[in-house]
Coordinates of N, CA and C in Angstrom, one line a residue:
X1 N 13.8 -76.4 243.4 CA 12.5 -76.4 242.7 C 12.0 -77.9 242.8
X2 N 10.7 -77.9 243.3 CA 10.1 -79.2 243.4 C 9.6 -79.8 242.1
X3 N 9.8 -81.1 241.9 CA 9.4 -81.8 240.7 C 7.9 -81.9 240.6
X4 N 7.4 -81.8 239.4 CA 6.0 -82.0 239.2 C 5.7 -83.5 239.2
X5 N 4.5 -83.9 239.3 CA 4.1 -85.3 239.3 C 4.5 -85.9 237.9
X6 N 4.3 -85.2 236.8 CA 4.7 -85.6 235.5 C 6.2 -85.9 235.4
X7 N 7.0 -85.0 236.0 CA 8.4 -85.2 235.9 C 8.8 -86.4 236.7
X8 N 8.2 -86.6 237.9 CA 8.5 -87.8 238.7 C 8.1 -89.1 238.0
X9 N 7.0 -89.1 237.3 CA 6.6 -90.2 236.5 C 7.6 -90.5 235.4
X10 N 8.0 -89.5 234.7 CA 9.0 -89.6 233.6 C 10.3 -90.1 234.2
X11 N 10.7 -89.6 235.3 CA 12.0 -90.1 235.9 C 12.0 -91.6 236.2
X12 N 10.9 -92.0 236.9 CA 10.7 -93.4 237.2 C 10.6 -94.2 236.0
X13 N 9.9 -93.8 235.0 CA 9.7 -94.5 233.7 C 11.1 -94.7 233.1
X14 N 11.9 -93.6 233.1 CA 13.2 -93.7 232.5 C 14.1 -94.7 233.2
X15 N 14.1 -94.8 234.5 CA 14.9 -95.8 235.2 C 14.4 -97.2 234.9
X16 N 13.1 -97.3 234.8 CA 12.5 -98.6 234.4 C 12.8 -99.1 233.0
X17 N 12.8 -98.1 232.1 CA 13.1 -98.4 230.7 C 14.6 -98.9 230.6
X18 N 15.5 -98.1 231.3 CA 16.9 -98.5 231.3 C 17.1 -99.9 231.9
X19 N 16.3 -100.2 232.9 CA 16.5 -101.5 233.6 C 15.9 -102.6 232.8
X20 N 14.8 -102.4 232.1 CA 14.1 -103.5 231.5 C 13.4 -103.3 230.2
X21 N 13.6 -102.1 229.6 CA 13.0 -101.9 228.3 C 11.5 -101.5 228.3
X22 N 11.0 -101.3 227.2 CA 9.6 -100.9 227.1 C 8.6 -101.9 227.7
X23 N 8.8 -103.1 227.5 CA 7.9 -104.1 228.0 C 8.3 -104.6 229.4
X24 N 9.3 -104.0 230.0 CA 9.8 -104.4 231.3 C 9.2 -103.7 232.5
X25 N 8.1 -102.8 232.2 CA 7.5 -102.1 233.3 C 6.0 -101.9 233.0
X26 N 5.3 -101.5 234.0 CA 3.9 -101.2 233.9 C 3.5 -100.0 234.7
X27 N 2.3 -99.5 234.5 CA 1.9 -98.4 235.3 C 1.9 -98.7 236.8
X28 N 1.7 -100.0 237.1 CA 1.7 -100.4 238.5 C 3.1 -100.2 239.1
X29 N 4.1 -100.5 238.4 CA 5.5 -100.2 238.9 C 5.7 -98.7 239.1
X30 N 5.2 -97.9 238.2 CA 5.4 -96.4 238.4 C 4.5 -96.0 239.6
X31 N 3.3 -96.5 239.7 CA 2.4 -96.2 240.8 C 3.1 -96.4 242.2
X32 N 3.7 -97.6 242.3 CA 4.3 -98.0 243.5 C 5.5 -97.0 243.8
X33 N 6.3 -96.8 242.8 CA 7.5 -96.0 243.0 C 7.2 -94.5 243.3
X34 N 6.2 -94.0 242.7 CA 5.9 -92.5 242.8 C 4.9 -92.3 244.0
X35 N 4.2 -93.4 244.3 CA 3.2 -93.3 245.4 C 1.9 -92.6 245.0
X36 N 1.5 -92.9 243.8 CA 0.2 -92.4 243.3 C -0.6 -93.6 242.7
X37 N -1.9 -93.3 242.5 CA -2.7 -94.4 241.9 C -2.4 -94.5 240.4
X38 N -2.7 -95.6 239.8 CA -2.5 -95.8 238.4 C -3.4 -94.8 237.6
X39 N -4.6 -94.6 238.1 CA -5.5 -93.6 237.4 C -4.8 -92.2 237.3
X40 N -4.1 -91.9 238.3 CA -3.4 -90.6 238.3 C -2.3 -90.6 237.2
X41 N -1.7 -91.7 237.0 CA -0.7 -91.8 235.9 C -1.4 -91.6 234.5
X42 N -2.5 -92.3 234.4 CA -3.3 -92.2 233.2 C -3.8 -90.8 232.9
X43 N -4.0 -90.0 234.0 CA -4.4 -88.6 233.8 C -3.3 -87.8 233.1
X44 N -2.0 -88.1 233.5 CA -0.9 -87.4 232.9 C -0.5 -88.0 231.6
X45 N -0.5 -89.3 231.5 CA -0.1 -90.0 230.3 C -1.1 -91.1 230.0
X46 N -2.1 -90.8 229.2 CA -3.2 -91.8 228.9 C -2.8 -93.2 228.6
X47 N -1.7 -93.3 227.8 CA -1.3 -94.6 227.4 C 0.2 -94.7 227.7
X48 N 0.7 -96.0 227.7 CA 2.1 -96.2 227.9 C 2.9 -95.7 226.7
X49 N 2.4 -95.9 225.5 CA 3.0 -95.4 224.3 C 3.2 -93.8 224.4
X50 N 2.2 -93.1 224.9 CA 2.3 -91.7 225.0 C 3.4 -91.3 226.1
X51 N 3.4 -92.0 227.2 CA 4.4 -91.8 228.2 C 5.8 -92.0 227.7
X52 N 6.0 -93.1 227.0 CA 7.4 -93.4 226.5 C 7.8 -92.4 225.4
X53 N 6.8 -92.0 224.6 CA 7.1 -91.0 223.5 C 7.5 -89.7 224.2
X54 N 6.8 -89.3 225.2 CA 7.2 -88.0 225.9 C 8.6 -88.2 226.6
X55 N 8.8 -89.4 227.1 CA 10.1 -89.7 227.8 C 11.2 -89.6 226.7
X56 N 11.0 -90.2 225.6 CA 12.1 -90.2 224.5 C 12.3 -88.7 224.0
X57 N 11.2 -88.0 223.9 CA 11.3 -86.6 223.5 C 12.1 -85.8 224.5
X58 N 11.8 -86.0 225.8 CA 12.6 -85.3 226.8 C 14.0 -85.7 226.8
X59 N 14.3 -87.0 226.7 CA 15.6 -87.5 226.6 C 16.4 -86.9 225.5
X60 N 15.8 -86.9 224.3 CA 16.4 -86.3 223.1 C 16.7 -84.9 223.2
X61 N 15.7 -84.1 223.8 CA 15.9 -82.7 224.0 C 17.1 -82.4 224.9
X62 N 17.2 -83.2 226.0 CA 18.3 -83.1 226.9 C 19.6 -83.4 226.3
X63 N 19.6 -84.5 225.5 CA 20.9 -84.9 224.8 C 21.3 -83.8 223.8
X64 N 20.3 -83.2 223.0 CA 20.6 -82.2 222.1 C 21.2 -80.9 222.8
X65 N 20.6 -80.6 223.9 CA 21.1 -79.5 224.7 C 22.5 -79.7 225.2
X66 N 22.8 -80.9 225.6 CA 24.1 -81.3 226.1 C 25.1 -81.2 225.0
X67 N 24.8 -81.7 223.8 CA 25.7 -81.7 222.7 C 25.9 -80.3 222.2
X68 N 24.9 -79.5 222.2 CA 25.0 -78.0 221.8 C 26.0 -77.4 222.8
X69 N 25.8 -77.7 224.1 CA 26.7 -77.1 225.1 C 28.1 -77.5 224.9
X70 N 28.4 -78.7 224.5 CA 29.7 -79.2 224.2 C 30.3 -78.4 223.0
X71 N 29.5 -78.2 222.0 CA 29.9 -77.4 220.8 C 30.3 -76.0 221.2
X72 N 29.5 -75.4 222.1 CA 29.7 -74.0 222.5 C 30.8 -73.8 223.5
X73 N 31.0 -74.8 224.4 CA 31.9 -74.5 225.6 C 33.2 -75.4 225.6
X74 N 33.2 -76.3 224.7 CA 34.5 -77.2 224.7 C 35.2 -76.8 223.4
X75 N 36.4 -76.4 223.5 CA 37.2 -76.0 222.3 C 37.7 -77.2 221.5
X76 N 37.4 -77.2 220.2 CA 37.9 -78.2 219.3 C 37.2 -79.5 219.3
X77 N 37.2 -80.1 218.1 CA 36.4 -81.3 217.9 C 37.0 -82.5 218.7
X78 N 38.3 -82.6 218.9 CA 38.9 -83.7 219.7 C 38.4 -83.7 221.1
X79 N 38.4 -82.5 221.7 CA 37.9 -82.4 223.1 C 36.4 -82.5 223.2
X80 N 35.7 -82.1 222.2 CA 34.2 -82.3 222.2 C 33.9 -83.7 222.2
X81 N 34.5 -84.5 221.3 CA 34.3 -85.9 221.2 C 34.7 -86.6 222.5
X82 N 35.8 -86.2 223.1 CA 36.3 -86.8 224.4 C 35.3 -86.5 225.5
X83 N 34.8 -85.2 225.5 CA 33.8 -84.8 226.5 C 32.5 -85.7 226.4
X84 N 32.1 -85.9 225.2 CA 30.9 -86.8 225.0 C 31.2 -88.2 225.6
X85 N 32.3 -88.7 225.2 CA 32.7 -90.1 225.7 C 32.9 -90.1 227.2
X86 N 33.5 -89.1 227.8 CA 33.7 -89.0 229.2 C 32.4 -88.9 230.0
X87 N 31.4 -88.2 229.4 CA 30.1 -88.2 230.0 C 29.5 -89.6 230.2
X88 N 29.6 -90.4 229.1 CA 29.0 -91.8 229.2 C 29.9 -92.6 230.2
X89 N 31.2 -92.4 230.1 CA 32.1 -93.2 231.0 C 31.7 -92.9 232.4
X90 N 31.6 -91.7 232.8 CA 31.2 -91.3 234.2 C 29.9 -91.9 234.6
X91 N 28.9 -91.7 233.7 CA 27.5 -92.2 234.0 C 27.6 -93.7 234.2
X92 N 28.4 -94.4 233.4 CA 28.4 -95.9 233.6 C 29.2 -96.3 234.8
X93 N 30.3 -95.6 235.1 CA 31.1 -95.9 236.3 C 30.3 -95.6 237.6
X94 N 29.6 -94.5 237.7 CA 28.9 -94.1 238.9 C 27.5 -94.6 238.9
X95 N 27.0 -95.2 237.8 CA 25.7 -95.8 237.7 C 24.6 -94.7 237.7
X96 N 24.9 -93.4 237.4 CA 23.9 -92.4 237.4 C 23.0 -92.6 236.2
X97 N 23.6 -93.0 235.1 CA 22.8 -93.3 233.8 C 23.6 -94.4 233.1
X98 N 23.4 -95.7 233.6 CA 24.2 -96.7 233.1 C 24.0 -97.2 231.7
X99 N 22.9 -96.7 231.0 CA 22.6 -97.1 229.7 C 21.8 -96.0 229.0
X100 N 22.0 -95.9 227.7 CA 21.2 -94.9 226.9 C 19.8 -95.4 226.8
X101 N 18.8 -94.6 227.2 CA 17.4 -94.9 227.1 C 17.0 -95.3 225.6
X102 N 17.5 -94.6 224.7 CA 17.1 -94.8 223.3 C 17.8 -96.1 222.8
X103 N 19.0 -96.4 223.3 CA 19.7 -97.6 222.9 C 18.9 -98.8 223.4
X104 N 18.4 -98.7 224.6 CA 17.6 -99.8 225.2 C 16.3 -100.0 224.4
X105 N 15.7 -98.9 224.0 CA 14.4 -99.0 223.2 C 14.7 -99.5 221.8
X106 N 15.9 -99.1 221.3 CA 16.2 -99.5 219.9 C 16.3 -101.0 219.8
X107 N 16.7 -101.7 220.9 CA 16.8 -103.1 220.9 C 15.4 -103.8 220.8
X108 N 14.4 -103.0 221.1 CA 13.0 -103.5 221.0 C 12.2 -102.8 219.8
X109 N 12.9 -102.1 218.9 CA 12.3 -101.3 218.0 C 11.1 -101.9 217.2
X110 N 11.3 -103.2 216.9 CA 10.2 -103.9 216.1 C 8.9 -104.1 216.9
X111 N 9.1 -104.1 218.2 CA 7.9 -104.3 219.1 C 7.3 -103.0 219.7
X112 N 8.0 -101.9 219.4 CA 7.5 -100.6 219.9 C 6.3 -100.1 219.1
X113 N 5.4 -99.3 219.7 CA 4.4 -98.6 218.9 C 5.1 -97.7 217.9
X114 N 4.5 -97.5 216.7 CA 5.2 -96.8 215.6 C 5.6 -95.4 216.1
X115 N 4.8 -94.6 216.8 CA 5.2 -93.2 217.1 C 6.5 -93.3 218.0
X116 N 6.5 -94.2 218.9 CA 7.7 -94.3 219.8 C 8.9 -94.7 219.0
X117 N 8.8 -95.6 218.1 CA 9.9 -96.1 217.3 C 10.4 -94.9 216.4
X118 N 9.5 -94.1 215.9 CA 9.9 -92.9 215.1 C 10.7 -91.9 216.0
X119 N 10.3 -91.7 217.2 CA 11.1 -90.8 218.1 C 12.4 -91.4 218.5
X120 N 12.5 -92.7 218.6 CA 13.8 -93.3 219.0 C 14.7 -93.1 217.8
X121 N 14.2 -93.4 216.6 CA 15.1 -93.2 215.4 C 15.6 -91.7 215.3
X122 N 14.7 -90.8 215.6 CA 15.1 -89.4 215.5 C 16.3 -89.1 216.5
X123 N 16.2 -89.7 217.6 CA 17.4 -89.5 218.6 C 18.7 -90.0 217.9
X124 N 18.6 -91.2 217.3 CA 19.8 -91.7 216.7 C 20.3 -90.9 215.5
X125 N 19.3 -90.4 214.7 CA 19.7 -89.5 213.6 C 20.4 -88.2 214.1
X126 N 19.8 -87.6 215.2 CA 20.4 -86.4 215.7 C 21.8 -86.7 216.3
X127 N 22.0 -87.7 217.0 CA 23.3 -88.1 217.6 C 24.3 -88.3 216.5
X128 N 23.9 -89.1 215.5 CA 24.8 -89.4 214.3 C 25.2 -88.1 213.6
X129 N 24.2 -87.2 213.4 CA 24.5 -85.9 212.8 C 25.5 -85.1 213.6
X130 N 25.4 -85.1 214.9 CA 26.3 -84.3 215.7 C 27.7 -84.9 215.6
X131 N 27.8 -86.3 215.8 CA 29.1 -86.9 215.7 C 29.7 -86.7 214.3
X132 N 28.9 -86.8 213.3 CA 29.5 -86.6 211.9 C 30.0 -85.2 211.8
X133 N 29.3 -84.2 212.3 CA 29.8 -82.8 212.2 C 31.1 -82.6 213.0
X134 N 31.2 -83.2 214.2 CA 32.5 -83.1 215.0 C 33.6 -83.8 214.2
X135 N 33.3 -85.0 213.7 CA 34.4 -85.7 212.9 C 34.8 -85.0 211.7
X136 N 33.8 -84.4 211.0 CA 34.1 -83.7 209.7 C 35.0 -82.4 210.1
X137 N 34.6 -81.7 211.1 CA 35.4 -80.5 211.5 C 36.8 -81.0 211.9
X138 N 36.9 -82.1 212.6 CA 38.2 -82.6 213.0 C 39.1 -83.0 211.9
X139 N 38.4 -83.6 210.9 CA 39.1 -84.1 209.7 C 39.6 -82.9 208.9
X140 N 38.8 -81.9 208.8 CA 39.2 -80.7 208.0 C 40.3 -80.0 208.7
X141 N 40.4 -80.1 210.0 CA 41.5 -79.5 210.8 C 42.7 -80.5 210.9
X142 N 42.6 -81.6 210.3 CA 43.6 -82.6 210.3 C 43.9 -83.2 211.7
X143 N 42.8 -83.2 212.5 CA 42.9 -83.8 213.8 C 42.4 -85.2 213.9
X144 N 41.5 -85.5 212.9 CA 41.0 -86.9 212.8 C 41.4 -87.4 211.4
X145 N 41.6 -88.7 211.4 CA 41.9 -89.4 210.1 C 40.7 -90.4 209.9
X146 N 39.9 -90.1 208.9 CA 38.7 -90.9 208.7 C 38.9 -91.9 207.6
X147 N 38.5 -93.1 207.9 CA 38.6 -94.2 206.8 C 37.4 -94.1 205.8
X148 N 36.3 -93.5 206.3 CA 35.1 -93.4 205.4 C 34.6 -92.0 205.5
X149 N 33.4 -91.7 205.1 CA 32.8 -90.4 205.2 C 32.6 -90.1 206.7
X150 N 32.4 -88.8 207.0 CA 32.1 -88.5 208.4 C 30.8 -89.2 208.9
X151 N 29.8 -89.4 208.0 CA 28.6 -90.0 208.4 C 28.8 -91.5 208.7
X152 N 29.6 -92.2 207.9 CA 30.0 -93.6 208.1 C 30.7 -93.7 209.4
X153 N 31.7 -92.9 209.6 CA 32.5 -93.0 210.9 C 31.6 -92.7 212.1
X154 N 30.7 -91.7 211.9 CA 29.8 -91.4 213.1 C 28.9 -92.7 213.4
X155 N 28.5 -93.4 212.4 CA 27.7 -94.6 212.7 C 28.5 -95.7 213.4
X156 N 29.8 -95.8 212.9 CA 30.7 -96.8 213.6 C 31.0 -96.4 215.0
X157 N 31.2 -95.1 215.2 CA 31.5 -94.7 216.6 C 30.3 -94.8 217.5
X158 N 29.1 -94.5 217.0 CA 27.9 -94.6 217.7 C 27.6 -96.1 218.1
X159 N 27.9 -97.0 217.2 CA 27.7 -98.4 217.4 C 28.7 -98.9 218.5
X160 N 29.9 -98.3 218.4 CA 30.9 -98.7 219.4 C 30.6 -98.2 220.8
X161 N 30.1 -97.0 220.9 CA 29.7 -96.5 222.2 C 28.5 -97.3 222.8
X162 N 27.5 -97.6 222.0 CA 26.4 -98.3 222.5 C 26.8 -99.8 222.8
X163 N 27.6 -100.3 221.9 CA 28.1 -101.7 222.2 C 28.9 -101.8 223.4
X164 N 29.7 -100.8 223.7 CA 30.6 -100.7 224.9 C 29.7 -100.6 226.1
X165 N 28.6 -99.9 226.0 CA 27.6 -99.8 227.1 C 27.1 -101.2 227.4
X166 N 26.7 -101.9 226.3 CA 26.1 -103.2 226.4 C 27.1 -104.2 227.0
X167 N 28.3 -104.2 226.6 CA 29.3 -105.1 227.1 C 29.6 -104.8 228.6
X168 N 29.7 -103.5 229.0 CA 29.9 -103.2 230.4 C 28.8 -103.7 231.2
X169 N 27.6 -103.6 230.7 CA 26.4 -104.0 231.5 C 26.3 -105.5 231.6
X170 N 26.5 -106.2 230.4 CA 26.4 -107.6 230.4 C 27.4 -108.3 231.2
X171 N 28.6 -107.8 231.3 CA 29.7 -108.4 232.0 C 29.9 -107.8 233.4
X172 N 29.1 -106.8 233.8 CA 29.1 -106.2 235.1 C 30.5 -105.5 235.3
X173 N 31.1 -105.0 234.3 CA 32.4 -104.3 234.4 C 32.4 -103.0 233.8
X174 N 32.1 -101.9 234.5 CA 32.0 -100.6 233.9 C 33.3 -100.1 233.2
X175 N 34.4 -100.6 233.6 CA 35.7 -100.2 233.0 C 35.8 -100.7 231.6
X176 N 35.0 -101.6 231.2 CA 35.0 -102.1 229.8 C 34.6 -101.0 228.8
X177 N 33.8 -100.0 229.3 CA 33.4 -99.0 228.3 C 34.6 -98.3 227.8
X178 N 35.5 -97.8 228.6 CA 36.7 -97.1 228.2 C 37.6 -98.0 227.4
X179 N 37.7 -99.3 227.9 CA 38.6 -100.2 227.2 C 38.2 -100.5 225.8
X180 N 36.9 -100.4 225.5 CA 36.4 -100.7 224.2 C 36.4 -99.4 223.3
X181 N 36.0 -98.3 223.9 CA 35.9 -97.1 223.1 C 37.2 -96.4 222.9
X182 N 38.1 -96.6 223.8 CA 39.5 -95.9 223.7 C 40.2 -96.2 222.4
X183 N 40.3 -97.5 222.0 CA 41.0 -97.8 220.8 C 40.3 -97.2 219.5
X184 N 39.0 -97.1 219.6 CA 38.3 -96.6 218.5 C 38.6 -95.1 218.3
X185 N 38.7 -94.4 219.4 CA 39.0 -93.0 219.4 C 40.5 -92.8 218.9
X186 N 41.4 -93.6 219.4 CA 42.8 -93.6 219.0 C 42.9 -93.8 217.5
X187 N 42.1 -94.7 217.0 CA 42.1 -94.9 215.5 C 41.8 -93.7 214.7
X188 N 40.9 -92.9 215.3 CA 40.4 -91.7 214.6 C 41.4 -90.6 214.6
X189 N 42.2 -90.5 215.7 CA 43.1 -89.4 215.9 C 44.2 -89.4 214.9
X190 N 44.5 -88.3 214.2 CA 45.5 -88.3 213.2 C 46.9 -88.3 213.8

């Protein structure tokens, strides 16, 4: 199935956001990469804020779909959590998605247009809720040993995952992701 122009624009915008954040790209960069005029991009996305808001919504919907799929197809909370972490480890190792779009945007949250910031926060809230539910189920089954509430542990784990992405990127060593996240998961396992 052939990609629409809007999808191509969003894909390029996503790679540019991952590489340099909200202020690290312009419509000229997208125009060059997609091979269309800037006016054509404005036809699809009148403003950069609208473009990035749609991008964050698409990213969040895909993440929610992936997390739902883990819940439905991966048995047990320990394996669900590991599958989530394995996804990021693979993406970082093979550079298919070396950094979370929303984590990159969260680093700039104070400079983002308000609607974009709201959508970035929603992504984090959704991810934290999923992680908390997995941890809660695992704790109820005596598979996880939590030091705090499932919600607190979810925030810690989420920060660990995004921090591990950052360290792997900053030091140019994709293997750091597993080295950082592994002990955190080991701590949770009962």
